[in-house]
Amino acid sequence: MKRLLNTLYITTPGTYLARENETVVVRHEGEVKLRVPVRGLCGIVCFGRVGCSPQLMGLCAQNGIAISFLSSYGRYWARVQGPVSGNVLLRREQYRRADHPEAAAEVTRDLLLGKVANARAVLQRAVRDHPQSPGTQQIAEAGERLRLVLKALAQPVSVDTARGYEGEAARAYFSAFDHLITAQKDEFHFSYRNRRPPLDRVNALLSFLYSLLVHDTAAALECVGLDPAVGFLHRDRPGRPGLALDLMEEQRSFVADRLVLSLINRWQVRPEGFEVTETGAVQMDDATRKVVLTAYQSRKQEEIEHPFLGEKIPVGLISHVQAMLLARYLRGDLDAYPPFLWK
Amino acid sequence: MYDDEELLPISALQHLAFCPRQCALLHVEGLWAENRLTVQGKQLHDQAHEPGTESRCDLRIARGLRLRSLRLGLAGQCDVVEFHRVPDNCSDQGVHLEGLSGLWQPFPVEYKRGKPKSDDCDLVQLCAQALCLEEMLGVILQRGAMYYGQPRRRLEVDFDEALRSRVEQLAMQLRQMLTDGITPEPVKSPRCRGCSMSDQCLPATTGRSHRASRYVQSILDTALKEEDPPI
């Protein structure tokens, strides 16, 4: 399996990244803070006001390392990526299927199965672990609604219908999400999902982790030669990595949401670590962002068994494996897209 | 006769002889995976490909020569071509070399880090180089050699009719594969273990024998069977 290489996250404003031979040099206020050989990296993610030399971009491009630029809130701005790798025929097939209603519906269905089943697994796990908690009933109800969505997906559905089910599943899931927060409830409450900007601390955490996951998933898709921009479930929109968002669906609850919950429930993030601006927008301070990044990195090292491959893989490789399985499916090696399932 | 725009890499021919699917993953799909073996191989080749020549009295050694055959539609590079001095009356076997007197017979040598393989893919690569040399220099080559790092030994290879026609047949098959752009199904074999592409190929989980639709159906079945805990 591909080695789980490290992602370098740069969060301090005013940092400048440059190349020195085969090394990334991280400078801040004229001082060298860090040197990292590019050989050990799989990606660089820059938050906010971070600069990067063209020479370093070139070096990273040659080594297949994507550099993403995100706002300090974690909103995606841009990505520097070397020549598109892989197979033009594979990408043509991706576009053909994306344009073909029935073919697109098939992949969409499989992607959604993964998403809904994993969201449901997160809810079921909470019910099992805390059967006496006050919100158990609502959580179980939401789980049942997700089960009905899965049931509906047993029949072939059009992409539009599938999108409708996706919305329904997301509503059901997030309606119970607040009950999964068991600590610091006064400061961390969740009523509905909001993004631009996030209006509470929980949404700020979710949005931030989703943007990290998009970066990783887009990079994985590039690696197998698929175009992250052209999705099945997500409609094309300029600048939006539709396929990366598609492939992320099955991972959101398992990789990102559970991490958000454990950061709150284990008091790893504190309410003071968030700034509320005049408009009500909530953002993390630098220290909190660092805590989240560290937790995300160690989450990625944890091993799980991939139910389709029957192999143990680190969480951080799920997007790589799924990207590869999607490519294999589009190529015709697999007769369906096997989504990642958390068991 | 092919145009130089249409030439295919000799290395692809070697991949095809090793495994048609590996060849398609690399050359149709453009995937490349480095592993320990490929990195070591590259280092060895970089040394051998240090371009330049050296001469001893009856031997001239050229490294990193670029080769092509317009007839077969192949192009590539040779690790080493030795030129052995032959008697002046053997003009069909030798060529004139710039700045040297007499006739010299080309003798390609290919370097491999590992052991001699049980299949013929290395021999195919060497013979393809020989056919390129023949076309470019207008001579017949009898033999060449494979140098293997384990053990450090040289094996002479006869360019006999069987090997030559195998190369020609593979060259046609390669062209067909790249034109059609179809990657063959995986065939699991002991060779998969040393293959740098096995993570992308997934020989065990892709292909007709392993049905992903069954897996997808099982997700549905599980959900339909169970119900959430009673409220």
JSON list of C-alpha atoms in Angstrom, two decimals, chain A residues 3-7 293-304 313-317:
[
{"chain": "A", "resi": 3, "resn": "ARG", "atom": "CA", "xyz": [2.92, 4.86, 2.36]},
{"chain": "A", "resi": 4, "resn": "LEU", "atom": "CA", "xyz": [0.93, 7.34, 4.39]},
{"chain": "A", "resi": 5, "resn": "LEU", "atom": "CA", "xyz": [3.12, 10.34, 3.95]},
{"chain": "A", "resi": 6, "resn": "ASN", "atom": "CA", "xyz": [2.79, 13.50, 5.91]},
{"chain": "A", "resi": 7, "resn": "THR", "atom": "CA", "xyz": [0.91, 16.61, 5.09]},
{"chain": "A", "resi": 293, "resn": "LEU", "atom": "CA", "xyz": [-4.79, 19.60, 12.83]},
{"chain": "A", "resi": 294, "resn": "THR", "atom": "CA", "xyz": [-2.79, 17.45, 15.20]},
{"chain": "A", "resi": 295, "resn": "ALA", "atom": "CA", "xyz": [-5.85, 15.39, 16.05]},
{"chain": "A", "resi": 296, "resn": "TYR", "atom": "CA", "xyz": [-6.66, 15.00, 12.36]},
{"chain": "A", "resi": 297, "resn": "GLN", "atom": "CA", "xyz": [-3.13, 13.84, 11.59]},
{"chain": "A", "resi": 298, "resn": "SER", "atom": "CA", "xyz": [-3.17, 11.21, 14.31]},
{"chain": "A", "resi": 299, "resn": "ARG", "atom": "CA", "xyz": [-6.65, 10.12, 13.28]},
{"chain": "A", "resi": 300, "resn": "LYS", "atom": "CA", "xyz": [-5.22, 9.45, 9.83]},
{"chain": "A", "resi": 301, "resn": "GLN", "atom": "CA", "xyz": [-2.62, 7.12, 11.28]},
{"chain": "A", "resi": 302, "resn": "GLU", "atom": "CA", "xyz": [-5.18, 4.88, 12.96]},
{"chain": "A", "resi": 303, "resn": "GLU", "atom": "CA", "xyz": [-5.76, 1.59, 11.24]},
{"chain": "A", "resi": 304, "resn": "ILE", "atom": "CA", "xyz": [-9.11, 0.16, 10.23]},
{"chain": "A", "resi": 313, "resn": "ILE", "atom": "CA", "xyz": [-5.30, 0.35, 6.08]},
{"chain": "A", "resi": 314, "resn": "PRO", "atom": "CA", "xyz": [-4.65, 3.66, 7.84]},
{"chain": "A", "resi": 315, "resn": "VAL", "atom": "CA", "xyz": [-7.64, 6.02, 7.93]},
{"chain": "A", "resi": 316, "resn": "GLY", "atom": "CA", "xyz": [-5.58, 8.51, 5.92]},
{"chain": "A", "resi": 317, "resn": "LEU", "atom": "CA", "xyz": [-5.49, 6.14, 2.98]}
]
